[in-house]
């Protein structure tokens, strides 16, 4: 799988992967009152579905959140499922959100 350019677009409050055809994959977020990062929605262009793009952006977004020293609130079903499948991320989930 290709390693796409990742960025945190703070103006639009979303993590982005720039795909080679000019499209972007994204995870939208907001900062919760406790300082956690709430990941609310993941979107991958249809042409790139099933190619691991969603997993790549989830991994990179969670890595960025960890490096910031923040916790995550996985409101997006895709991100919540990704964390369940990859238990190494569970310690990043805000304690009040842990249901797994």
Short mmCIF file of N, CA and C in Angstrom, two decimals:
data_model
loop_
_atom_site.label_atom_id
_atom_site.label_comp_id
_atom_site.label_asym_id
_atom_site.label_seq_id
_atom_site.Cartn_x
_atom_site.Cartn_y
_atom_site.Cartn_z
N UNK A 1 0.83 -1.18 0.00
CA UNK A 1 0.00 0.00 0.00
C UNK A 1 0.88 1.24 0.00
N UNK A 2 0.47 2.20 -0.75
CA UNK A 2 1.20 3.47 -0.83
C UNK A 2 1.05 4.25 0.48
N UNK A 3 2.12 4.94 0.86
CA UNK A 3 2.09 5.78 2.06
C UNK A 3 1.78 7.21 1.61
N UNK A 4 0.54 7.63 1.82
CA UNK A 4 0.09 8.95 1.37
C UNK A 4 0.51 10.04 2.35
N UNK A 5 0.58 11.29 1.83
CA UNK A 5 0.94 12.44 2.66
C UNK A 5 -0.20 12.72 3.64
N UNK A 6 0.17 12.80 4.92
CA UNK A 6 -0.77 13.01 6.02
C UNK A 6 -0.61 14.42 6.56
N UNK A 7 -1.73 15.05 6.94
CA UNK A 7 -1.65 16.36 7.57
C UNK A 7 -2.83 16.55 8.52
N UNK A 8 -2.66 17.46 9.46
CA UNK A 8 -3.72 17.87 10.36
C UNK A 8 -4.17 19.25 9.89
N UNK A 9 -5.32 19.31 9.26
CA UNK A 9 -5.86 20.57 8.77
C UNK A 9 -6.66 21.19 9.91
N UNK A 10 -5.98 21.97 10.74
CA UNK A 10 -6.63 22.53 11.94
C UNK A 10 -7.72 23.53 11.58
N UNK A 11 -7.60 24.22 10.45
CA UNK A 11 -8.62 25.18 10.04
C UNK A 11 -9.96 24.48 9.77
N UNK A 12 -9.89 23.28 9.20
CA UNK A 12 -11.11 22.52 8.90
C UNK A 12 -11.40 21.46 9.96
N UNK A 13 -10.54 21.36 10.95
CA UNK A 13 -10.66 20.36 12.03
C UNK A 13 -10.81 18.96 11.46
N UNK A 14 -9.81 18.59 10.69
CA UNK A 14 -9.81 17.23 10.17
C UNK A 14 -8.39 16.80 9.83
N UNK A 15 -8.16 15.50 9.98
CA UNK A 15 -6.92 14.88 9.51
C UNK A 15 -7.15 14.53 8.05
N UNK A 16 -6.11 14.66 7.23
CA UNK A 16 -6.25 14.40 5.81
C UNK A 16 -5.12 13.52 5.28
N UNK A 17 -5.47 12.68 4.32
CA UNK A 17 -4.50 11.96 3.50
C UNK A 17 -4.70 12.46 2.08
N UNK A 18 -3.64 12.96 1.48
CA UNK A 18 -3.71 13.40 0.09
C UNK A 18 -3.46 12.18 -0.80
N UNK A 19 -4.47 11.78 -1.55
CA UNK A 19 -4.38 10.62 -2.42
C UNK A 19 -3.83 11.04 -3.77
N UNK A 20 -3.24 10.11 -4.50
CA UNK A 20 -2.51 10.47 -5.72
C UNK A 20 -3.36 11.08 -6.81
N UNK A 21 -4.66 10.92 -6.77
CA UNK A 21 -5.52 11.43 -7.84
C UNK A 21 -6.17 12.77 -7.48
N UNK A 22 -5.65 13.45 -6.48
CA UNK A 22 -6.18 14.74 -6.08
C UNK A 22 -7.31 14.67 -5.07
N UNK A 23 -7.78 13.48 -4.77
CA UNK A 23 -8.82 13.33 -3.75
C UNK A 23 -8.17 13.26 -2.37
N UNK A 24 -9.00 13.43 -1.33
CA UNK A 24 -8.50 13.28 0.03
C UNK A 24 -9.38 12.33 0.81
N UNK A 25 -8.75 11.62 1.73
CA UNK A 25 -9.46 10.87 2.75
C UNK A 25 -9.35 11.72 4.01
N UNK A 26 -10.35 11.64 4.89
CA UNK A 26 -10.30 12.49 6.07
C UNK A 26 -10.98 11.86 7.28
N UNK A 27 -10.54 12.34 8.44
CA UNK A 27 -11.22 12.06 9.70
C UNK A 27 -11.49 13.42 10.33
N UNK A 28 -12.77 13.73 10.53
CA UNK A 28 -13.15 15.00 11.15
C UNK A 28 -13.08 14.86 12.66
N UNK A 29 -12.82 15.97 13.34
CA UNK A 29 -12.69 15.95 14.80
C UNK A 29 -13.08 17.28 15.41
N UNK A 30 -13.26 17.26 16.73
CA UNK A 30 -13.36 18.50 17.50
C UNK A 30 -12.62 18.26 18.81
N UNK A 31 -12.23 19.34 19.45
CA UNK A 31 -11.57 19.24 20.75
C UNK A 31 -12.62 19.30 21.84
N UNK A 32 -12.68 18.27 22.65
CA UNK A 32 -13.66 18.18 23.74
C UNK A 32 -13.23 19.09 24.89
N UNK A 33 -14.18 19.45 25.76
CA UNK A 33 -13.87 20.36 26.88
C UNK A 33 -12.73 19.87 27.78
N UNK A 34 -12.54 18.57 27.89
CA UNK A 34 -11.47 18.03 28.73
C UNK A 34 -10.13 17.96 28.02
N UNK A 35 -10.06 18.43 26.78
CA UNK A 35 -8.83 18.41 26.01
C UNK A 35 -8.67 17.18 25.13
N UNK A 36 -9.62 16.25 25.21
CA UNK A 36 -9.56 15.06 24.36
C UNK A 36 -9.89 15.44 22.91
N UNK A 37 -9.46 14.59 22.00
CA UNK A 37 -9.78 14.78 20.58
C UNK A 37 -10.90 13.80 20.24
N UNK A 38 -12.07 14.34 19.89
CA UNK A 38 -13.21 13.51 19.52
C UNK A 38 -13.19 13.31 18.01
N UNK A 39 -12.99 12.07 17.57
CA UNK A 39 -12.98 11.73 16.15
C UNK A 39 -14.41 11.38 15.76
N UNK A 40 -15.00 12.18 14.87
CA UNK A 40 -16.44 12.09 14.63
C UNK A 40 -16.85 11.42 13.32
N UNK A 41 -15.99 11.45 12.31
CA UNK A 41 -16.42 10.94 11.00
C UNK A 41 -15.19 10.63 10.15
N UNK A 42 -15.20 9.46 9.53
CA UNK A 42 -14.14 9.09 8.59
C UNK A 42 -14.74 9.01 7.20
N UNK A 43 -14.03 9.54 6.23
CA UNK A 43 -14.50 9.50 4.85
C UNK A 43 -13.35 9.13 3.92
N UNK A 44 -13.59 8.10 3.12
CA UNK A 44 -12.62 7.65 2.11
C UNK A 44 -13.34 7.70 0.77
N UNK A 45 -12.75 8.32 -0.25
CA UNK A 45 -13.39 8.35 -1.56
C UNK A 45 -13.70 6.93 -2.06
N UNK A 46 -14.81 6.79 -2.73
CA UNK A 46 -15.29 5.49 -3.20
C UNK A 46 -14.22 4.74 -4.00
N UNK A 47 -13.47 5.46 -4.83
CA UNK A 47 -12.44 4.83 -5.67
C UNK A 47 -11.34 4.16 -4.84
N UNK A 48 -11.21 4.55 -3.58
CA UNK A 48 -10.14 4.04 -2.72
C UNK A 48 -10.65 3.11 -1.62
N UNK A 49 -11.95 2.82 -1.64
CA UNK A 49 -12.53 1.95 -0.61
C UNK A 49 -11.91 0.56 -0.70
N UNK A 50 -11.71 -0.06 0.45
CA UNK A 50 -11.20 -1.42 0.51
C UNK A 50 -9.71 -1.56 0.22
N UNK A 51 -8.98 -0.46 0.21
CA UNK A 51 -7.55 -0.50 -0.09
C UNK A 51 -6.69 -0.15 1.12
N UNK A 52 -7.29 -0.08 2.30
CA UNK A 52 -6.52 0.20 3.50
C UNK A 52 -6.32 1.68 3.79
N UNK A 53 -6.95 2.55 3.01
CA UNK A 53 -6.78 3.99 3.20
C UNK A 53 -7.37 4.42 4.54
N UNK A 54 -8.54 3.90 4.89
CA UNK A 54 -9.16 4.24 6.18
C UNK A 54 -8.28 3.83 7.34
N UNK A 55 -7.72 2.64 7.27
CA UNK A 55 -6.83 2.17 8.34
C UNK A 55 -5.57 3.03 8.42
N UNK A 56 -5.05 3.44 7.26
CA UNK A 56 -3.85 4.27 7.26
C UNK A 56 -4.11 5.62 7.93
N UNK A 57 -5.23 6.26 7.61
CA UNK A 57 -5.50 7.56 8.22
C UNK A 57 -5.84 7.41 9.70
N UNK A 58 -6.52 6.33 10.07
CA UNK A 58 -6.80 6.10 11.50
C UNK A 58 -5.49 5.93 12.27
N UNK A 59 -4.58 5.12 11.75
CA UNK A 59 -3.28 4.92 12.40
C UNK A 59 -2.54 6.24 12.56
N UNK A 60 -2.49 7.03 11.50
CA UNK A 60 -1.74 8.28 11.54
C UNK A 60 -2.40 9.31 12.46
N UNK A 61 -3.72 9.37 12.46
CA UNK A 61 -4.42 10.31 13.35
C UNK A 61 -4.20 9.92 14.80
N UNK A 62 -4.32 8.64 15.11
CA UNK A 62 -4.10 8.18 16.49
C UNK A 62 -2.65 8.40 16.92
N UNK A 63 -1.72 8.21 16.00
CA UNK A 63 -0.31 8.48 16.30
C UNK A 63 -0.11 9.95 16.63
N UNK A 64 -0.73 10.83 15.85
CA UNK A 64 -0.62 12.27 16.09
C UNK A 64 -1.21 12.64 17.45
N UNK A 65 -2.35 12.07 17.77
CA UNK A 65 -2.99 12.36 19.06
C UNK A 65 -2.11 11.88 20.21
N UNK A 66 -1.54 10.69 20.07
CA UNK A 66 -0.64 10.16 21.09
C UNK A 66 0.57 11.08 21.26
N UNK A 67 1.16 11.53 20.16
CA UNK A 67 2.34 12.40 20.22
C UNK A 67 2.03 13.75 20.86
N UNK A 68 0.78 14.20 20.76
CA UNK A 68 0.36 15.44 21.41
C UNK A 68 0.15 15.25 22.91
N UNK A 69 0.09 14.00 23.36
CA UNK A 69 -0.18 13.71 24.76
C UNK A 69 -1.66 13.80 25.10
N UNK A 70 -2.51 13.71 24.09
CA UNK A 70 -3.96 13.80 24.29
C UNK A 70 -4.58 12.41 24.36
N UNK A 71 -5.86 12.39 24.67
CA UNK A 71 -6.66 11.18 24.64
C UNK A 71 -7.68 11.32 23.52
N UNK A 72 -8.29 10.21 23.13
CA UNK A 72 -9.23 10.22 22.02
C UNK A 72 -10.62 9.79 22.50
N UNK A 73 -11.63 10.38 21.89
CA UNK A 73 -13.02 9.95 22.06
C UNK A 73 -13.45 9.45 20.68
N UNK A 74 -13.56 8.13 20.50
CA UNK A 74 -13.88 7.58 19.17
C UNK A 74 -15.38 7.58 18.89
N UNK A 75 -15.91 8.71 18.46
CA UNK A 75 -17.34 8.80 18.14
C UNK A 75 -17.67 8.21 16.78
N UNK A 76 -16.69 8.13 15.92
CA UNK A 76 -16.86 7.55 14.59
C UNK A 76 -16.81 6.02 14.70
N UNK A 77 -17.79 5.36 14.11
CA UNK A 77 -17.84 3.90 14.17
C UNK A 77 -16.62 3.23 13.58
N UNK A 78 -16.08 3.78 12.49
CA UNK A 78 -14.90 3.18 11.88
C UNK A 78 -13.71 3.25 12.82
N UNK A 79 -13.48 4.42 13.43
CA UNK A 79 -12.35 4.57 14.35
C UNK A 79 -12.53 3.68 15.58
N UNK A 80 -13.75 3.61 16.12
CA UNK A 80 -14.00 2.74 17.27
C UNK A 80 -13.70 1.29 16.92
N UNK A 81 -14.12 0.85 15.74
CA UNK A 81 -13.85 -0.51 15.29
C UNK A 81 -12.35 -0.74 15.08
N UNK A 82 -11.66 0.25 14.53
CA UNK A 82 -10.22 0.15 14.33
C UNK A 82 -9.51 -0.05 15.67
N UNK A 83 -9.91 0.72 16.67
CA UNK A 83 -9.29 0.60 18.00
C UNK A 83 -9.59 -0.76 18.61
N UNK A 84 -10.80 -1.28 18.43
CA UNK A 84 -11.13 -2.61 18.95
C UNK A 84 -10.26 -3.69 18.29
N UNK A 85 -9.99 -3.53 17.00
CA UNK A 85 -9.17 -4.51 16.27
C UNK A 85 -7.68 -4.37 16.55
N UNK A 86 -7.27 -3.23 17.08
CA UNK A 86 -5.86 -2.94 17.37
C UNK A 86 -5.73 -2.51 18.82
N UNK A 87 -5.67 -3.46 19.74
CA UNK A 87 -5.70 -3.15 21.17
C UNK A 87 -4.57 -2.26 21.66
N UNK A 88 -3.51 -2.11 20.87
CA UNK A 88 -2.41 -1.23 21.29
C UNK A 88 -2.87 0.23 21.38
N UNK A 89 -4.03 0.57 20.82
CA UNK A 89 -4.54 1.94 20.89
C UNK A 89 -5.52 2.15 22.04
N UNK A 90 -5.93 1.10 22.73
CA UNK A 90 -6.98 1.24 23.74
C UNK A 90 -6.60 2.17 24.88
N UNK A 91 -5.31 2.23 25.22
CA UNK A 91 -4.90 3.12 26.32
C UNK A 91 -5.04 4.58 25.93
N UNK A 92 -5.20 4.87 24.65
CA UNK A 92 -5.37 6.24 24.18
C UNK A 92 -6.81 6.74 24.34
N UNK A 93 -7.74 5.82 24.50
CA UNK A 93 -9.16 6.19 24.63
C UNK A 93 -9.39 6.81 26.00
N UNK A 94 -10.09 7.95 26.01
CA UNK A 94 -10.43 8.62 27.27
C UNK A 94 -11.16 7.62 28.16
N UNK A 95 -10.79 7.57 29.43
CA UNK A 95 -11.32 6.57 30.36
C UNK A 95 -12.84 6.53 30.34
N UNK A 96 -13.48 7.67 30.31
CA UNK A 96 -14.96 7.69 30.34
C UNK A 96 -15.58 7.08 29.10
N UNK A 97 -14.79 6.90 28.03
CA UNK A 97 -15.31 6.36 26.78
C UNK A 97 -15.04 4.87 26.61
N UNK A 98 -14.25 4.28 27.46
CA UNK A 98 -13.87 2.87 27.28
C UNK A 98 -15.06 1.97 27.55
N UNK A 99 -15.44 1.25 26.52
CA UNK A 99 -16.56 0.31 26.65
C UNK A 99 -16.17 -1.06 26.14
N UNK A 100 -14.91 -1.26 25.82
CA UNK A 100 -14.53 -2.56 25.25
C UNK A 100 -13.86 -3.39 26.29
#
